[in-house]
Tab-separated table of C-alpha atoms and ligand atoms in Angstrom:
chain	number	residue	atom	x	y	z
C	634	UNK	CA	-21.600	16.836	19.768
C	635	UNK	CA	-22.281	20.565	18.473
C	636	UNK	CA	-20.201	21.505	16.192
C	637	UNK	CA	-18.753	24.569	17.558
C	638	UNK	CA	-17.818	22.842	21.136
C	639	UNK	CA	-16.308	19.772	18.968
C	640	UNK	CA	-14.607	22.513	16.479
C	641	UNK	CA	-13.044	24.080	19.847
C	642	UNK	CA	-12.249	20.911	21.241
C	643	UNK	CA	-10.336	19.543	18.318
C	644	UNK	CA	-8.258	22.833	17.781
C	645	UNK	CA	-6.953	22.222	21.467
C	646	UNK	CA	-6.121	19.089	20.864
C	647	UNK	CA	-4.114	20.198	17.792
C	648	UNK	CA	-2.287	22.298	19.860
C	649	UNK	CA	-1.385	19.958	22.437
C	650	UNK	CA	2.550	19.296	22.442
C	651	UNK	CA	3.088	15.993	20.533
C	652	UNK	CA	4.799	13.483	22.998
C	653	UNK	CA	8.537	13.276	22.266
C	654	UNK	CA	8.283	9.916	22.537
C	655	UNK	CA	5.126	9.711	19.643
C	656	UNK	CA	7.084	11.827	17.161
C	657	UNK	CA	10.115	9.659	17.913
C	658	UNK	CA	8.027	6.926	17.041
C	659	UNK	CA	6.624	8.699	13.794
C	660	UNK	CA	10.117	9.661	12.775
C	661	UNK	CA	10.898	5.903	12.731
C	662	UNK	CA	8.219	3.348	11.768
C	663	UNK	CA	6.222	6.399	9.259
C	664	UNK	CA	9.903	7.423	7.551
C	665	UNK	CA	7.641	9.419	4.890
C	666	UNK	CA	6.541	12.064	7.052
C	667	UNK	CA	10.586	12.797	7.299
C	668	UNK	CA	9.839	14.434	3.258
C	669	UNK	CA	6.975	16.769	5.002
C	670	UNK	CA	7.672	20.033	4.614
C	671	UNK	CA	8.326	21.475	8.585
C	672	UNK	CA	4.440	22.722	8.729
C	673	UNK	CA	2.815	20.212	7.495
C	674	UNK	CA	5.158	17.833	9.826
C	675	UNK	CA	3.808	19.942	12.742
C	676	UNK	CA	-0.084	19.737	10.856
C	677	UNK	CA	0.095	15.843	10.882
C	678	UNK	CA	0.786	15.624	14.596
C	679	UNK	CA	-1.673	18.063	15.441
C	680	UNK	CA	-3.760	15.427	13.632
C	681	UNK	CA	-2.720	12.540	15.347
C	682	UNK	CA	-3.383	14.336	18.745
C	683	UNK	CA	-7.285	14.851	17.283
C	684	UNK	CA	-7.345	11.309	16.057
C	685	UNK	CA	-6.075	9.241	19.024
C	686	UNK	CA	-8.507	11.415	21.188
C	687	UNK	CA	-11.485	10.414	19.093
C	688	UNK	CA	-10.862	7.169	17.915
C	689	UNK	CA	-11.023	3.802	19.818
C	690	UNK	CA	-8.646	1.240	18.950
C	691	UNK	CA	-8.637	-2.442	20.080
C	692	UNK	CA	-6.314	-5.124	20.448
C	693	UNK	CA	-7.398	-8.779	18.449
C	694	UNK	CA	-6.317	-12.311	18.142
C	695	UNK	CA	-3.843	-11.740	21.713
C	696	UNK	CA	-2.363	-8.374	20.413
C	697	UNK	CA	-1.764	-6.086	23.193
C	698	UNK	CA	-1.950	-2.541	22.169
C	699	UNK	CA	0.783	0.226	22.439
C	700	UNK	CA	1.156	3.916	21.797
C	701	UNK	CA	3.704	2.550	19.186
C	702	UNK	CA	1.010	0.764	17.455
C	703	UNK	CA	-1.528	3.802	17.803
C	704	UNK	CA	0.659	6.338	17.192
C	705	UNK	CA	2.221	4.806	13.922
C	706	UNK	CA	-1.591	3.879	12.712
C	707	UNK	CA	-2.622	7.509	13.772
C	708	UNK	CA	-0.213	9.156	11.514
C	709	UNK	CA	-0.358	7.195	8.491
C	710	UNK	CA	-3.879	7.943	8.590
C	711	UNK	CA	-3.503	11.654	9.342
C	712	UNK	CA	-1.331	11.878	5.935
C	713	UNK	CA	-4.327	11.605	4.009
C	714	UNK	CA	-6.089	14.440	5.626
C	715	UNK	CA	-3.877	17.346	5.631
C	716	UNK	CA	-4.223	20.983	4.322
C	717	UNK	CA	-8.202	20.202	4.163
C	718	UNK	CA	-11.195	21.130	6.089
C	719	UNK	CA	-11.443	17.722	7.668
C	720	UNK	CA	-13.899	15.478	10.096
C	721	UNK	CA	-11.405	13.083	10.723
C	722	UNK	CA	-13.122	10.211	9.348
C	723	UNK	CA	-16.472	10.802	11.114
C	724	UNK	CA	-17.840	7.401	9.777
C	725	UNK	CA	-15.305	5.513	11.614
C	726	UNK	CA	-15.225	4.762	15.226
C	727	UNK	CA	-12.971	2.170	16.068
C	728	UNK	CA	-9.770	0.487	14.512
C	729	UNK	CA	-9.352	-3.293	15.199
C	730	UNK	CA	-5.760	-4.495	14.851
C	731	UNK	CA	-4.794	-8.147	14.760
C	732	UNK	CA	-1.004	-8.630	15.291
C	733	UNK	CA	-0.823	-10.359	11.903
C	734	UNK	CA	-2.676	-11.515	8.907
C	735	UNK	CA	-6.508	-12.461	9.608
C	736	UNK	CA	-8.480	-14.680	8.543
C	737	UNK	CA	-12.160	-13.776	7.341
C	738	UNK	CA	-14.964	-16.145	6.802
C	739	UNK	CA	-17.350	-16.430	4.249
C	740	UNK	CA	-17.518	-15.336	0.318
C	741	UNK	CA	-14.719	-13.282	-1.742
C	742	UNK	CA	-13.678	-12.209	-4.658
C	743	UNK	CA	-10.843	-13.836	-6.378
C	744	UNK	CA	-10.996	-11.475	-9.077
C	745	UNK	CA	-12.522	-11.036	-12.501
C	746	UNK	CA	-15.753	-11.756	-11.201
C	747	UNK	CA	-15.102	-14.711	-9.241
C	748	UNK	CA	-16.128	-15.355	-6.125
C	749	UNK	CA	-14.842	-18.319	-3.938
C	750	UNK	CA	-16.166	-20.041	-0.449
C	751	UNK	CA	-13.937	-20.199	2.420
C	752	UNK	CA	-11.590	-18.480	4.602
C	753	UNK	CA	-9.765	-14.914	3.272
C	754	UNK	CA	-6.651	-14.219	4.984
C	755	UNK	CA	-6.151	-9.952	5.210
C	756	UNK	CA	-3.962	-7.437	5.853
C	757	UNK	CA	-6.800	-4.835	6.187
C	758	UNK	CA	-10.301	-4.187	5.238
C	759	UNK	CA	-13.019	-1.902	6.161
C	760	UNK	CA	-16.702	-1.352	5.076
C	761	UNK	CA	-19.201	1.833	4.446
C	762	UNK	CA	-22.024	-0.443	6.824
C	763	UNK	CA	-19.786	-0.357	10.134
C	764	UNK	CA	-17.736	1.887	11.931
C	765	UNK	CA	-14.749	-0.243	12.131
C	766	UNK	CA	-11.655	-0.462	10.189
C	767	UNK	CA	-9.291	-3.623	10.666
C	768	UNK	CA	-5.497	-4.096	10.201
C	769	UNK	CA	-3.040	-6.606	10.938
C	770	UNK	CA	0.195	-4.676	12.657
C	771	UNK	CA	2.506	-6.537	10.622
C	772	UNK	CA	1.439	-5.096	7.636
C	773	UNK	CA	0.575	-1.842	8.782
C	774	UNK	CA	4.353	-0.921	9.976
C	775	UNK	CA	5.699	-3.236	7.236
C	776	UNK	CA	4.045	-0.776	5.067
C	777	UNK	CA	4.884	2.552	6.608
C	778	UNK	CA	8.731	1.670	6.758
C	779	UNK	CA	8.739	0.538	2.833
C	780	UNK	CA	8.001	4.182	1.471
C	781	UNK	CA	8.368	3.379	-2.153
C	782	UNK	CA	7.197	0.156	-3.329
C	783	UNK	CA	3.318	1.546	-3.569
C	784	UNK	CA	1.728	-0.935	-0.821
C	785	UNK	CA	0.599	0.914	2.406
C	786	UNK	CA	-2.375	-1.260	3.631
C	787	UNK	CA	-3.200	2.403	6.249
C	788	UNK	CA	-3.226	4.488	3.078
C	789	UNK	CA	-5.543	2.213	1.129
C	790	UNK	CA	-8.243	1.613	3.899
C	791	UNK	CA	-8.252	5.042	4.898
C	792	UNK	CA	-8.586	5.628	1.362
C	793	UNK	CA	-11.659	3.645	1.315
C	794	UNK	CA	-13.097	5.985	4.307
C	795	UNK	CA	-12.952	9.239	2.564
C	796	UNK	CA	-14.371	7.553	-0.484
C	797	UNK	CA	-17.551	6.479	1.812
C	798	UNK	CA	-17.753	10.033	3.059
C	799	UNK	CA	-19.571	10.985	0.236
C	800	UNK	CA	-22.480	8.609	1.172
C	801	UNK	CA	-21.376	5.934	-1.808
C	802	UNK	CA	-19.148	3.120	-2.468
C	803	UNK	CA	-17.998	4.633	-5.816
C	804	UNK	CA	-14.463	5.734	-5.952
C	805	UNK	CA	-14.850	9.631	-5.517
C	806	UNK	CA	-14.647	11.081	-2.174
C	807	UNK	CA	-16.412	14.109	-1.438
C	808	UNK	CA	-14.772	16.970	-4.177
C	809	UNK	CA	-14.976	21.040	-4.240
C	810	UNK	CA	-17.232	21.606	-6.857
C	811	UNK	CA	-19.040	20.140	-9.802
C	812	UNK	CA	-16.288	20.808	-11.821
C	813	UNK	CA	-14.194	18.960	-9.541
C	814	UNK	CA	-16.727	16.279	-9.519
C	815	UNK	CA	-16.691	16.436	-13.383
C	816	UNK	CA	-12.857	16.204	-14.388
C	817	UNK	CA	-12.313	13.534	-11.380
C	818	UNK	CA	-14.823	11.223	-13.235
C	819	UNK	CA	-13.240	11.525	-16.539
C	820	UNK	CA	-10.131	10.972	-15.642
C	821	UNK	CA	-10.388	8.127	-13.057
C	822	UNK	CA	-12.646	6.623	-15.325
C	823	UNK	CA	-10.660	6.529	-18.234
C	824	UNK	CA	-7.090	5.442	-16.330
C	825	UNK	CA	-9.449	2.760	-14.547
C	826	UNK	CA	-10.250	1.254	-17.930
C	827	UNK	CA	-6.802	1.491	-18.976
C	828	UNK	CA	-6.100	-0.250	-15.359
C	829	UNK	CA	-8.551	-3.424	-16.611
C	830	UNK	CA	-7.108	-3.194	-20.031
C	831	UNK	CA	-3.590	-3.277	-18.606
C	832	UNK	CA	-4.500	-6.103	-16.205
C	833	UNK	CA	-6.449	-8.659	-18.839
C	834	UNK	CA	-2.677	-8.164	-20.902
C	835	UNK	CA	-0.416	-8.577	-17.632
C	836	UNK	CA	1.081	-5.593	-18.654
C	837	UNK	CA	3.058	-4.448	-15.655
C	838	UNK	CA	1.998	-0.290	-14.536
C	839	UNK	CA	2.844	1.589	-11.696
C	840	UNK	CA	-0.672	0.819	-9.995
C	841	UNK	CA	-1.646	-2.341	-8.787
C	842	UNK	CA	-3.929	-4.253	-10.382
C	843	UNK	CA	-6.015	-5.111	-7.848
C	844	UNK	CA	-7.502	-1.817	-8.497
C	845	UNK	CA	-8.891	-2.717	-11.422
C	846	UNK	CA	-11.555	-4.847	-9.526
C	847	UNK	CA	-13.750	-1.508	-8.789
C	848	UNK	CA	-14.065	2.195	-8.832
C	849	UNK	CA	-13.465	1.655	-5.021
C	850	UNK	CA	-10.286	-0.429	-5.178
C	851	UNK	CA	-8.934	2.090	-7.681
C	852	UNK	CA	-8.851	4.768	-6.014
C	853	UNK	CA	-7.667	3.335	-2.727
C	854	UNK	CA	-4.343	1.660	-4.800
C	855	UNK	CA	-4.189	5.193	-6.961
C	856	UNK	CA	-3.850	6.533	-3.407
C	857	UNK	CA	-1.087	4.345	-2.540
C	858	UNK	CA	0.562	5.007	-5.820
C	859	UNK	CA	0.552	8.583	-5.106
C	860	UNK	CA	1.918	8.557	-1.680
C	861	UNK	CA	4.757	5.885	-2.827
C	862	UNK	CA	5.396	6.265	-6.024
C	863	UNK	CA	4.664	9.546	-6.761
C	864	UNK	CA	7.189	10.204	-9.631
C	865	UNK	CA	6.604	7.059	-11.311
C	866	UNK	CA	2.905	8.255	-10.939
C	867	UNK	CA	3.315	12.060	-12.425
C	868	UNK	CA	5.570	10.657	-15.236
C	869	UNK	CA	2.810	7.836	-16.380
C	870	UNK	CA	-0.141	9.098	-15.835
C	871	UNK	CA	0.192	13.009	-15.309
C	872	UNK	CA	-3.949	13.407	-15.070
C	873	UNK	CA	-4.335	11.021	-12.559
C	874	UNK	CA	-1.427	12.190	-10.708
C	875	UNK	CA	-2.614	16.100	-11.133
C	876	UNK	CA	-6.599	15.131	-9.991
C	877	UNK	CA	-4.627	13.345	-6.352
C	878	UNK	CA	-2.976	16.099	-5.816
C	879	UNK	CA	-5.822	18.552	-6.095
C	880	UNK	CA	-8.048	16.313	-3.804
C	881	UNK	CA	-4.993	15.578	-1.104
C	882	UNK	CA	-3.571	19.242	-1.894
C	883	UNK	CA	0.200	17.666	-1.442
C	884	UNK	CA	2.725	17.143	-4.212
C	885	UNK	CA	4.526	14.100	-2.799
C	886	UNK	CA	6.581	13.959	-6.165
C	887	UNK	CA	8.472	17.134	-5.288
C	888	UNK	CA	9.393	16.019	-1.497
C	889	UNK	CA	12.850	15.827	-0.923
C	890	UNK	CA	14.428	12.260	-0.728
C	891	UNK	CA	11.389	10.893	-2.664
C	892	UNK	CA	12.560	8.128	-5.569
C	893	UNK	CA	12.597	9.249	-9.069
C	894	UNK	CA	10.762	7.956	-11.898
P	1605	LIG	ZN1	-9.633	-2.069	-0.791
């Protein structure tokens, strides 16, 4: 599509009345976007409009879909793109949602560079070489109602998307400016290492550890961290938190309602 007819298309969209009955459902199963400042409440479901028009979703393993299950993907993944000049994911074409954990055959990675036979079961995964992302419903709304335990399976895989829209695998999405590009690598480099160091000693940190399998996995679980447990985040590791918040230009730690450190 040419980019001025899509540009004019999408800023209808955003300007489309939201649904009562999607913000209603927003309001409940995504609590966070309650701590949204008023604008950027009325940005994300300007968003959501754009996404649900573009993006095909699909029903697996018996689920049948619903606008509750679209809408409450939708904004989750909206979150992640406010206040920027976005494409809306223009990798991705269609989210796959299984009503519950999936199983995956084939090779994975326990870990440490272990890799096992055999079935995986998942809450979510996606992949730079196809235009699907997959989630298991459970998880996703599990997710969006627990706002600050750091897990949000949406957050992470979306995560992963904007990270593959700079044409690599690598743990940076696409950044301002080579300066951007420059202070991003330092510091997710060096809190990544501390993120292996931390997880060879089972020291306990406010990230998961599982992001200390890759570049890739880090920043998807740093994203997490930042949405969820963005105080905890600011207090321990103040560079990390300061490069998120420059790259998702939001401050979740000084929402209202949000836990402190
Ligand atoms: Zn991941």
């Amino acid at each position: 599509m040419f980019t001025f007819f899509k540009k004019r298309r999408r800023a209808r969209l955003r300007a489309t009345p939201t649904p009562d009955g999607w913000q209603r459902t927003i309001e409940r199963n995504v609590p966070i976007v309650r701590r949204l400042p008023l604008a950027d409440r009325q940005e994300l479901f300007g968003h959501v409009q754009v996404f649900l028009a573009e993006k095909h979703f699909e029903g697996c393993g018996g689920l049948e879909l619903t606008d509750e299950i679209r809408v409450t993907i939708a904004a989750q993944a909206c979150l992640l793109l406010l206040h920027r000049d976005t494409d809306y994911y223009p990798r991705l074409t269609s989210i796959l949602v299984y009503p519950s954990t999936y199983v995956v055959p084939g090779e994975h990675a326990l870990g440490g560079g272990v890799w096992e036979e055999g079935d995986e079961p998942l809450l979510g995964h996606t992949q730079s070489n196809l235009s699907a992302l997959v989630l298991a419903w459970d998880s996703a709304l599990g997710g969006a109602r627990a706002i600050d335990d750091g897990e949000n399976v949406v957050f992470h895989e979306f995560a992963h998307q904007l990270d593959f829209e700079s044409g690599d695998t690598d743990g940076t999405p696409p950044l301002e400016s080579n300066a951007r590009y420059a202070s991003w690598a330092r510091v997710l480099g060096s809190e990544f290492d501390a993120l292996r160091r931390a997880s060879e000693t089972g020291s306990p940190t406010v990230l998961d550890d599982y992001g200390a399998e890759n570049p890739a996995e880090f920043f998807a679980v740093a994203t997490e961290a930042f949405f969820e447990r963005p105080a905890e985040l600011r207090a321990k590791h103040a560079a990390l938190y300061d490069e998120l918040r420059a790259f998702y230009r939001q401050d979740p730690a000084a929402w209202p309602g949000t836990s402190p450190a």
